Every structure is written in C-alpha cells, then in structure tokens.
Coordinates of C-alpha atoms and ligand atoms in Angstrom, one line a residue:
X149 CA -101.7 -18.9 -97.7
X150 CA -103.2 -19.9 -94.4
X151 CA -103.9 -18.3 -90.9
X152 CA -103.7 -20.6 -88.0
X153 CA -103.5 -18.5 -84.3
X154 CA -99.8 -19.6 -83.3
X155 CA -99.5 -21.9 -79.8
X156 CA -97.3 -19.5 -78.0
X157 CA -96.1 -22.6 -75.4
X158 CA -95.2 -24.9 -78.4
X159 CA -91.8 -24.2 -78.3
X160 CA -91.0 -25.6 -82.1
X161 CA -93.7 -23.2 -83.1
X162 CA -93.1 -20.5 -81.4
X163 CA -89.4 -20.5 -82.5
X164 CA -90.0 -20.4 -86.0
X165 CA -92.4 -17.6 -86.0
X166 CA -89.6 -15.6 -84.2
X167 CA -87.5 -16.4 -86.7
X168 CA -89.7 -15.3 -89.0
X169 CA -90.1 -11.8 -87.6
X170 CA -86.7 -11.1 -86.7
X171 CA -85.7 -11.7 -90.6
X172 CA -88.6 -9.5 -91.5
X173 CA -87.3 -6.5 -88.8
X174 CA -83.4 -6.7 -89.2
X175 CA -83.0 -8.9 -92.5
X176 CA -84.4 -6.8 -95.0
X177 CA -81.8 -3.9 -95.6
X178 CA -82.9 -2.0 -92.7
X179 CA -79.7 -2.9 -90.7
X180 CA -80.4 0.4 -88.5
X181 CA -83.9 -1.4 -87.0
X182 CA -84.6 -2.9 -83.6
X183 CA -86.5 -5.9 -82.4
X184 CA -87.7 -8.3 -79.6
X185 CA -85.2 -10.9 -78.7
X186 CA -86.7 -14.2 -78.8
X187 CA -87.4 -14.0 -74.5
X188 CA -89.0 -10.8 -75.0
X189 CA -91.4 -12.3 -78.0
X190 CA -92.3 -15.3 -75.8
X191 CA -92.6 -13.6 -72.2
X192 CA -95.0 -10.9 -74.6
X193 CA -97.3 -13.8 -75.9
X194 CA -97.2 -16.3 -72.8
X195 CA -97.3 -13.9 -70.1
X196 CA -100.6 -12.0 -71.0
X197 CA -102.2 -10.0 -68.7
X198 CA -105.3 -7.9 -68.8
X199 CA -103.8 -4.6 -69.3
X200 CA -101.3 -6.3 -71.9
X201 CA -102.9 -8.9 -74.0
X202 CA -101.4 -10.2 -77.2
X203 CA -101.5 -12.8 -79.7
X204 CA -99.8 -14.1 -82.7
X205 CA -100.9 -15.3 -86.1
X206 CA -99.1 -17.7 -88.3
X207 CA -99.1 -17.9 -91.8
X208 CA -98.3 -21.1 -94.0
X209 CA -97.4 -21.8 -97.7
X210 CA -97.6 -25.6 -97.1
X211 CA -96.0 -26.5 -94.2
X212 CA -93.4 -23.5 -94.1
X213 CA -94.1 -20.6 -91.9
X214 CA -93.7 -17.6 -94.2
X215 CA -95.7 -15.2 -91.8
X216 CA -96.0 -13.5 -88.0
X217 CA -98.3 -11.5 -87.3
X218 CA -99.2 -10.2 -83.3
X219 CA -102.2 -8.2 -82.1
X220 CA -101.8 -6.4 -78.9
X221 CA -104.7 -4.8 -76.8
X222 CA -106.2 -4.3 -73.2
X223 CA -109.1 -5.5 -71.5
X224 CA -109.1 -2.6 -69.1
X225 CA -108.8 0.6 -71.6
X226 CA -108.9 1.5 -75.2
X227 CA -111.1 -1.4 -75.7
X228 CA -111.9 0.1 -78.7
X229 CA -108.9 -0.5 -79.7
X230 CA -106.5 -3.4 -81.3
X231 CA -103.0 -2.7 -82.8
X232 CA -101.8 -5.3 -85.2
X233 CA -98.5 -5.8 -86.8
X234 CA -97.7 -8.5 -89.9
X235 CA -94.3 -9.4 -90.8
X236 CA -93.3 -11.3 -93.9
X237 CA -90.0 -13.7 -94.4
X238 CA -88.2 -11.4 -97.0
X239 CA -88.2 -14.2 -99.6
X240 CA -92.1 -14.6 -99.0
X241 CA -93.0 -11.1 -100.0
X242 CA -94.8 -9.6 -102.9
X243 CA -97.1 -12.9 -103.2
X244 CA -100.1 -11.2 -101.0
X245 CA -98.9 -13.2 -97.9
X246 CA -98.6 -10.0 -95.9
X247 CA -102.0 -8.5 -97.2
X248 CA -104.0 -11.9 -96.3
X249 CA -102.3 -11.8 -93.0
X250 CA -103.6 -8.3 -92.0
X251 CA -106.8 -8.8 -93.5
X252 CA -107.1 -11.6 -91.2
X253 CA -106.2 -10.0 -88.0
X254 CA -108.6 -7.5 -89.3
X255 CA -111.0 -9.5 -89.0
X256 CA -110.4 -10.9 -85.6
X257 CA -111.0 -7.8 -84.1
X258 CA -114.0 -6.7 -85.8
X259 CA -114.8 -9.7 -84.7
X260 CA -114.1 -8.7 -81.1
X261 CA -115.6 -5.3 -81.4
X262 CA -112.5 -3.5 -81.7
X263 CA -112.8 -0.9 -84.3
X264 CA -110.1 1.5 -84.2
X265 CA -106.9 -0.4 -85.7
X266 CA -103.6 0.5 -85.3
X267 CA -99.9 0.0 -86.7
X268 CA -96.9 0.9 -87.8
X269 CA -93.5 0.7 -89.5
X270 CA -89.9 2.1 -89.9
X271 CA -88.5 3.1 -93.4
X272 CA -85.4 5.2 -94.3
X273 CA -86.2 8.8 -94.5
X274 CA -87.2 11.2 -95.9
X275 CA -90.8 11.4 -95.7
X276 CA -92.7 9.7 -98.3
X277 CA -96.0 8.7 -99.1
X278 CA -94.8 6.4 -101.5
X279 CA -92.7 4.5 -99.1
X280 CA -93.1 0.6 -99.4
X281 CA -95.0 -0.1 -96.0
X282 CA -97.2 3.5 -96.5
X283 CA -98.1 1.9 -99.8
X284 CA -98.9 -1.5 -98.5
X285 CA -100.7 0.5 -94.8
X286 CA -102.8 2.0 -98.0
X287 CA -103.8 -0.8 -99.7
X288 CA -105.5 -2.1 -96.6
X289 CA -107.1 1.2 -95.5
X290 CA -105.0 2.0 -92.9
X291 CA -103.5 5.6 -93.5
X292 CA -100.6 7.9 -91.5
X293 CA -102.5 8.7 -87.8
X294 CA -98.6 10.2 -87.0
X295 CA -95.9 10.9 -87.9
X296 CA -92.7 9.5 -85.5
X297 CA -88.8 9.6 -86.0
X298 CA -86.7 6.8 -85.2
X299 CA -83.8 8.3 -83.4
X300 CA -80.5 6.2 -81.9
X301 CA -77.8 7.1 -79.0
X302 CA -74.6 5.6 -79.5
X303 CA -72.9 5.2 -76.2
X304 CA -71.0 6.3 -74.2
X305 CA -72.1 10.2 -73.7
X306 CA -69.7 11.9 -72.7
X307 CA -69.6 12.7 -69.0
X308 CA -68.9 16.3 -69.8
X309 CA -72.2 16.8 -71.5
X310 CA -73.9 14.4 -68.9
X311 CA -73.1 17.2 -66.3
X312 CA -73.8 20.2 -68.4
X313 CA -77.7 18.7 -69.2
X314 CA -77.7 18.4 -65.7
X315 CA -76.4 21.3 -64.2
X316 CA -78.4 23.9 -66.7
X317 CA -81.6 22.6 -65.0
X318 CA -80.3 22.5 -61.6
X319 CA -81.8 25.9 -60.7
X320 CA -85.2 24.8 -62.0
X321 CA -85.2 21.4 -59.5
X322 CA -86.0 22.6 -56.5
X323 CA -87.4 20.2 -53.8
X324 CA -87.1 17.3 -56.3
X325 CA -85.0 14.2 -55.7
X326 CA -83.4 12.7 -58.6
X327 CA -83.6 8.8 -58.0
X328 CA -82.6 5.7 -60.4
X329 CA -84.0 2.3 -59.8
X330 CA -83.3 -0.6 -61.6
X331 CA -86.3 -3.6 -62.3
X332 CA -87.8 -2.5 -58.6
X333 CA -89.5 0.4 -57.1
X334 CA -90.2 1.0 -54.1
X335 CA -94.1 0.5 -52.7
X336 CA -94.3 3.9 -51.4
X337 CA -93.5 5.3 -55.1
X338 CA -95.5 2.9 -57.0
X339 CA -99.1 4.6 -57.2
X340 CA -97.6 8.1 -58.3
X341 CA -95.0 6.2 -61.0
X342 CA -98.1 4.1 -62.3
X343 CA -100.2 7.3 -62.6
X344 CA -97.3 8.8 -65.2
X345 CA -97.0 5.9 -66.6
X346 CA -100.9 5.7 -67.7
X347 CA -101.3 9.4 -68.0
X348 CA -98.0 8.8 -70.8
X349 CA -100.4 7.9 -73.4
X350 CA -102.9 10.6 -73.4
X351 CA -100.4 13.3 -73.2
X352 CA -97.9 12.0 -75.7
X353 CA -98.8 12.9 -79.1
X354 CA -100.5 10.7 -81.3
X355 CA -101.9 12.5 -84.2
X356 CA -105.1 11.4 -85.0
X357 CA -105.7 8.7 -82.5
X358 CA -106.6 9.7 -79.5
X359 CA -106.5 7.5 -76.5
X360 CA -107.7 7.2 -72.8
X361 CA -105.4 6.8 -69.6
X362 CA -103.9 3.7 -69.1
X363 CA -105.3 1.8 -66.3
X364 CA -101.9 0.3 -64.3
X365 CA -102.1 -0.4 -60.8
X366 CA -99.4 -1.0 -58.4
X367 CA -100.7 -4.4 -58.1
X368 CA -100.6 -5.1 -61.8
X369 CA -97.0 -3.3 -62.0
X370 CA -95.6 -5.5 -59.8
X371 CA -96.2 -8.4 -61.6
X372 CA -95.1 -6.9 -65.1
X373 CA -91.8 -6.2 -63.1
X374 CA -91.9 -9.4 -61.9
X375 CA -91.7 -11.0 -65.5
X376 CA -89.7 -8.6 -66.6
X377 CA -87.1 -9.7 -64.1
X378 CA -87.4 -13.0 -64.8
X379 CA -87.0 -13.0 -68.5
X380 CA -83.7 -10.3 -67.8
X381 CA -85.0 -7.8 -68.8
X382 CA -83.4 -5.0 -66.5
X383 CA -85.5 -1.8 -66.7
X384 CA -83.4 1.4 -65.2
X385 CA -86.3 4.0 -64.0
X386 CA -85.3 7.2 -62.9
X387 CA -87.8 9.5 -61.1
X388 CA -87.9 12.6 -59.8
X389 CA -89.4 12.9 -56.5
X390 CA -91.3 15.6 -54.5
X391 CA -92.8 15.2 -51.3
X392 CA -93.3 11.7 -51.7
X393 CA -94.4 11.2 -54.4
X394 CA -93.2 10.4 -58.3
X395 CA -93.5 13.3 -60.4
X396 CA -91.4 12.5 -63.4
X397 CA -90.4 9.0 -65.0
X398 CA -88.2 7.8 -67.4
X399 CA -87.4 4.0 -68.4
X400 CA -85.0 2.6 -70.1
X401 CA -85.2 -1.0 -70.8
X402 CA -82.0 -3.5 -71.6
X403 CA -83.0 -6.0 -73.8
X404 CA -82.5 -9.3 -72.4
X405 CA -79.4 -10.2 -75.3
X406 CA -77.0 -7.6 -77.6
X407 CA -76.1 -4.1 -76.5
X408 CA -79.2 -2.3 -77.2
X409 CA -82.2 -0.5 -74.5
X410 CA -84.6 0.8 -75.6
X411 CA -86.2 4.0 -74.4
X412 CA -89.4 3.1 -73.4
X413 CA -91.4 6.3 -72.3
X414 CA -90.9 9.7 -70.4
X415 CA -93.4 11.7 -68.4
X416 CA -93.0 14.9 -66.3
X417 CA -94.9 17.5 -64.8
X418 CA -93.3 20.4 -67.1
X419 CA -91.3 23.4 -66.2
X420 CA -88.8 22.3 -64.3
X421 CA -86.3 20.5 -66.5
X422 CA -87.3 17.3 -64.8
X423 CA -87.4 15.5 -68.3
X424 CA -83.2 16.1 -69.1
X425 CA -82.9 15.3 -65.4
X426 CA -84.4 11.7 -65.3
X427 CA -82.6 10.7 -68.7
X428 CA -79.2 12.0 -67.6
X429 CA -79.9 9.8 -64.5
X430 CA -80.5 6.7 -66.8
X431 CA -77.6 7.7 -69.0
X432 CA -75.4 7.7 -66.0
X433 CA -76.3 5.0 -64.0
X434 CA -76.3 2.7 -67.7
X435 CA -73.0 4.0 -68.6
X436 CA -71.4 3.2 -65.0
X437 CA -73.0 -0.5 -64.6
X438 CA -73.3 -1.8 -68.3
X439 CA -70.7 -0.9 -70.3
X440 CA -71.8 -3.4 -72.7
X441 CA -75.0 -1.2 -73.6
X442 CA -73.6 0.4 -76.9
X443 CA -77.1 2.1 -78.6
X444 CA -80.3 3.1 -77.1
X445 CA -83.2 3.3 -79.8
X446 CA -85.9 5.9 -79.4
X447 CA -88.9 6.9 -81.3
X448 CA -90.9 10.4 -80.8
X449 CA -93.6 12.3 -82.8
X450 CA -91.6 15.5 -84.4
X451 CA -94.5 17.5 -82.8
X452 CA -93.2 16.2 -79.4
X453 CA -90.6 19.2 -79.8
X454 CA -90.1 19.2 -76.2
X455 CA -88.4 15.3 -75.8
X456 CA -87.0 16.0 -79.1
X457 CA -85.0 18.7 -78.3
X458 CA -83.7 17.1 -74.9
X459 CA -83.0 13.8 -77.1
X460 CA -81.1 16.3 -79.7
X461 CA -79.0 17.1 -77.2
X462 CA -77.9 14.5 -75.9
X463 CA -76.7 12.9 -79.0
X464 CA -79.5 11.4 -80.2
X465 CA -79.4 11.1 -84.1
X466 CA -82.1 10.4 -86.2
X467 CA -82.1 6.7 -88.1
X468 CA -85.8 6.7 -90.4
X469 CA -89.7 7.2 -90.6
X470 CA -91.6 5.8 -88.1
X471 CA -95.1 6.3 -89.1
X472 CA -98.5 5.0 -87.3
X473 CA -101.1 4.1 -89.4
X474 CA -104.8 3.8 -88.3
X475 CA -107.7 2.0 -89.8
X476 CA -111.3 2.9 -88.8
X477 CA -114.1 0.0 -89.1
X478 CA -117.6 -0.5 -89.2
X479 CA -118.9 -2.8 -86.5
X480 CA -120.5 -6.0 -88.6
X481 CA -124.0 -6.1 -89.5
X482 CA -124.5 -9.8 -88.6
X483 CA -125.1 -11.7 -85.4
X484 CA -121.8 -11.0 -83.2
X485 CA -120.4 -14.0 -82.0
X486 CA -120.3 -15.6 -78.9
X487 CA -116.9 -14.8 -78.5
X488 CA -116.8 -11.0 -79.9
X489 CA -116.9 -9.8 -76.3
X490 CA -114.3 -11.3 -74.5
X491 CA -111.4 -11.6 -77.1
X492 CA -109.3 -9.1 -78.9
X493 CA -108.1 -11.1 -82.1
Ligands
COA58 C1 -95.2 -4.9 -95.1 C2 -95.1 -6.4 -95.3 C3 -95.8 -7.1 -94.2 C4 -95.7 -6.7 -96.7 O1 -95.7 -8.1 -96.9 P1 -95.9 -8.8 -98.3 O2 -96.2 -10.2 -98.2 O3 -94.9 -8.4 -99.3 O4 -97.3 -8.0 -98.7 P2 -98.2 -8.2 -100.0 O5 -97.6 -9.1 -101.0 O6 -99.6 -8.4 -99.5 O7 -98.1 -6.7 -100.5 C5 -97.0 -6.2 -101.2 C6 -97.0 -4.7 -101.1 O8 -96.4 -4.3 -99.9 C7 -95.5 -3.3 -100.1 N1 -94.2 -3.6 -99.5 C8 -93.8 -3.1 -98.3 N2 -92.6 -3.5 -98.0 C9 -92.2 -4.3 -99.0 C10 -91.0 -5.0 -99.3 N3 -90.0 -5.0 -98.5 N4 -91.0 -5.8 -100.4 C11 -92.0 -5.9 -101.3 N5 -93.1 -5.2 -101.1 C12 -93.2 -4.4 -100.0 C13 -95.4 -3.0 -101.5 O9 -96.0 -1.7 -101.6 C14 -96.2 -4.0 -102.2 O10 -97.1 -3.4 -103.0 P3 -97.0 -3.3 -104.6 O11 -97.2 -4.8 -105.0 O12 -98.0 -2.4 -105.0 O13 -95.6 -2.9 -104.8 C15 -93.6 -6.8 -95.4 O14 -92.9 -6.0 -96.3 C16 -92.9 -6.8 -94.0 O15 -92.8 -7.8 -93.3 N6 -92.4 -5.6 -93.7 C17 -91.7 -5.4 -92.4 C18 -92.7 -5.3 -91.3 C19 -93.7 -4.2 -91.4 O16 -93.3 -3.0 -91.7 N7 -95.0 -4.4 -91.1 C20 -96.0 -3.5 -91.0 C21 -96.6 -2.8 -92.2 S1 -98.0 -1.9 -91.8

C-alpha cells in the first residue's frame, strides 16, 4: 500500500477517491448511513479556509485506489487539534490498508504539531466494545472520547405535532421572534448567530475532549455561505431573536443531491423552550418548500438529554452507535520540520 496526498482539482482523481468513500459509508451493509455527495466532498477539499481546513489522502494497491482518507482542522482554534477519518473500498479490507492509512495521517499531524487526534464511526447498536471500527479505533490507540447516537426523522411530521411542540413552549417565548432563513442571514444578525455557532462546540458534550470556542466571524460566515450556495447546498436557519440580536440557532442543511438534511447543530440560551421552537421552524418551513426532503439524520451525545428529548419527540428514531474516538500523542523528539508549523496533515 501507498499514501500519496490526493490533488483535490484533478478531477479524474478526485472522483475516484469519492467513489471510494461513498462505497466505504453506504456500501458496506450499513444501508441506514449518511454521506457527502460528491459536490459536498469537492467544495470540502477545494474550498479551504482557515477556520475549515481539510485534506485527503489516497491509498494505492498498484495503480487502483483502494483508500480515502481526509484530515480536517483549523488554523484559528483547536490547533491542537486534527480529526482524521480513513475509509476503505469494502473489497480492500482486512489487508492492513485501513491501518497504514491512519498511521499515516497520524503522522502528518504530529508532524504539524497537532497532538490531540480525533475520529469516529457509525455501527448498528447496541453498545459494544467489540464493535468492528472500536476494535480497529483500538488497534491504533485511539479509544471512545464519547459516546453519540445516530438518530433519523422520516418526513413529513405531522402538522398536528408541529403545533403542539410549538404551542407547549409558547408561554416560555416571551419577547423572542421565531425567524427561518434559508442560505442568507441578515448582517444585522450575523455577529450574534456566529457567536452560537462557535460557543456550539464548547457547550455541546464531548466526553473527554474538550475544546475551545470556535473563532467564526461574520466576514468568514459569509463566505462559507457563499460556497455553500454555490455548490446547492441550501442551509434553513432558524433563530430566535431578542432585542436584536440571535439568541438561539438551528441549521438544517439539504444536501446538494437525494432527499436527505442533515441537522447540523443547535444552540440556545436555555429556559425558554427556544430549542423545540427553532427546530419546529425548520421542520415547517422544509416540509412546506421541499417536499422532496424525506429523512433528516442527526447525531447527539446521550448525555445531551436535553436535544435528545426535544429530538424524541419529534419523531426522531434512533439508527446506531456513533462513537468518537480520541488519540493522545507525544510531540516528536527530533528536529521539527520546516513545515510542522504551518500545515495540519
Ligand atoms: C475501519 C476501516 C477503515 C478499516 O479498514 P481495513 O483496511 O479493513 O483496516 P485493517 O485491515 O488495517 O484492519 C482491519 C481491522 O479493522 C476492523 N474492521 C472494522 N470494520 C471492518 C470491516 N467492515 N471489515 C473488516 N474489518 C473491519 C477489524 O477489527 C479488523 O481487525 P481484525 O483483523 O482484528 O478483525 C474500514 O472498515 C472502513 O472503511 N470503515 C468505514 C469507515 C470508518 O468507520 N472509518 C473510521 C474508523 S475509526
């Protein structure tokens, strides 16, 4: 097996690592899984950014790609940080090709100073330490930082329930506007929505990892919203509003092909039901434009009661075992090289 760091803008290339990855997330009995589309992949890797770098590494046997695997960090926080994720081509597996690719992205970011690693998977419950991918995660040091549950909505809710959420937290809502975007906001709203949006991370529990504020601006979270536009990727954010300013989020993204969005992260200021009222404003304003959008795949930490209960009820059924895994390293004892500063992997 060999590593070579994929060329995200050669197309032929690019394609067949995608290819790669999707078989390794939805063609290896775990029908129930979720993945990029092949725009999403591309925009991920071509469209880096400081707060949202990433970068792919390919594994050969011979000439035929057999492996993808795709750091992800930031330049602006956690830069202790890395997460890395290998996928194998079903057939390919169980020949070591997975191991030597995370070994080598392991190395990368020693390389680059980053010494807390992170990762994960999905498996079909129950719990099990003896799961496939906690097995392999153990093999290469990483162990469970937290446990998460995969959970999916089929749609459509029912409007009946959609108003019942809503109007059991009515009374508690006082002086906050209920608003639903969709791929724009507003410049007024941006600083307060950016400020959830990084605070998301440290709030949101994450076992044993802990991590610092992300550090979005509204200049930065235009152009992701930009890209995100272009690619199609139409993100419906509802916020709550109080005097001004954004004091609840929720986004839902569509991905840019099939009929599945993906709930990509929830934060409130507590106490006032503002988390059931931001999702049933998502729900609503999917169910009335996009009929098309049949599921909507979530994952939560099971001590994250709170969303999980509001995710419950809405119909939100659980689908497997989403753990996190986390590696500690030692920094390297020789010379750091010239590069170790700047890059990530
Ligand atoms: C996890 C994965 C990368 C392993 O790839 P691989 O090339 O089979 O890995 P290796 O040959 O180096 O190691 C095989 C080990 O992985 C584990 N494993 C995990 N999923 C497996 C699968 N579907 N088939 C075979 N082995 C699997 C086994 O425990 C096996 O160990 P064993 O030999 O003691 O039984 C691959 O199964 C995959 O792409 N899974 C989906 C993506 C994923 O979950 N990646 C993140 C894992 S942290």
């Amino acid at each position: 097996m060999q590593a070579r760091p994929l060329d995200p803008h050669d197309d032929a290339q690019l394609r067949a690592f995608y290819d790669v990855s999707w078989r390794a997330e939805m063609d290896d009995g775990r029908p129930w899984n979720g993945h990029w589309t092949y725009d999403e992949l591309a925009s991920m890797l071509r469209d880096t950014t400081p707060e949202h770098r990433a970068a792919g590494l390919a594994a050969y046997d011979g000439d035929r790609l057999v492996g993808a695997g795709i750091s992800m960090w930031s330049e602006t926080d956690n830069v202790d940080k890395a997460y890395v994720f290998p996928m194998v081509d079903p057939p390919a597996r169980g020949r070591g090709v997975g191991g030597a690719l995370l070994e080598a992205m392991v190395e990368q970011s020693r390389a680059a100073g980053r010494l807390t690693l992170t990762s994960n998977a999905a498996y079909a419950g129950p719990e099990d330490d003896q799961s496939p991918p906690v097995r392999f995660a153990a093999t290469h040091s990483f162990h469970v930082a937290n446990t998460e549950i995969q959970r999916q909505l089929r749609l459509p809710v029912d409007d009946a329930l959609l108003d019942e959420v809503d109007a059991e937290g009515e009374p508690h809502r006082d002086g906050y506007t209920v608003r639903t975007f969709i791929d724009d906001l507003p410049d007024r709203l941006l600083p307060s929505y950016c400020a959830l949006v990084n605070q998301l991370i440290v709030d949101a529990p994450s076992g044993e990892v802990d991590y610092e504020a992300n550090a979005l601006t509204p200049d930065s979270m235009r152009e992701h919203i930009a890209v995100q536009r272009r690619i199609g990727r139409r993100v419906y954010r509802s916020l709550a509003v109080r005097d001004g300013e954004a004091v609840a989020q929720s986004d839902l993204a569509l991905q840019t092909e099939g009929d599945t969005a993906v709930q990509s992260g929830t934060y409130v200021h507590r106490g006032h039901r503002l988390g059931a009222a931001v999702k049933v404003a998502n729900l609503r304003a999917v169910q009335r434009e996009r009929p098309d959008i049949l599921r909507i795949d979530t994952v939560n930490a099971e001590t994250n009661s709170w969303m999980v209960s509001i995710n419950e009820r809405l119909g939100f059924e659980i689908l497997a075992v989403a753990p996190s895994f986390v590696r500690h390293l030692e920094p390297r004892t020789s010379t750091p090289t010239r590069r170790s500063r700047s890059r990530a992997t």
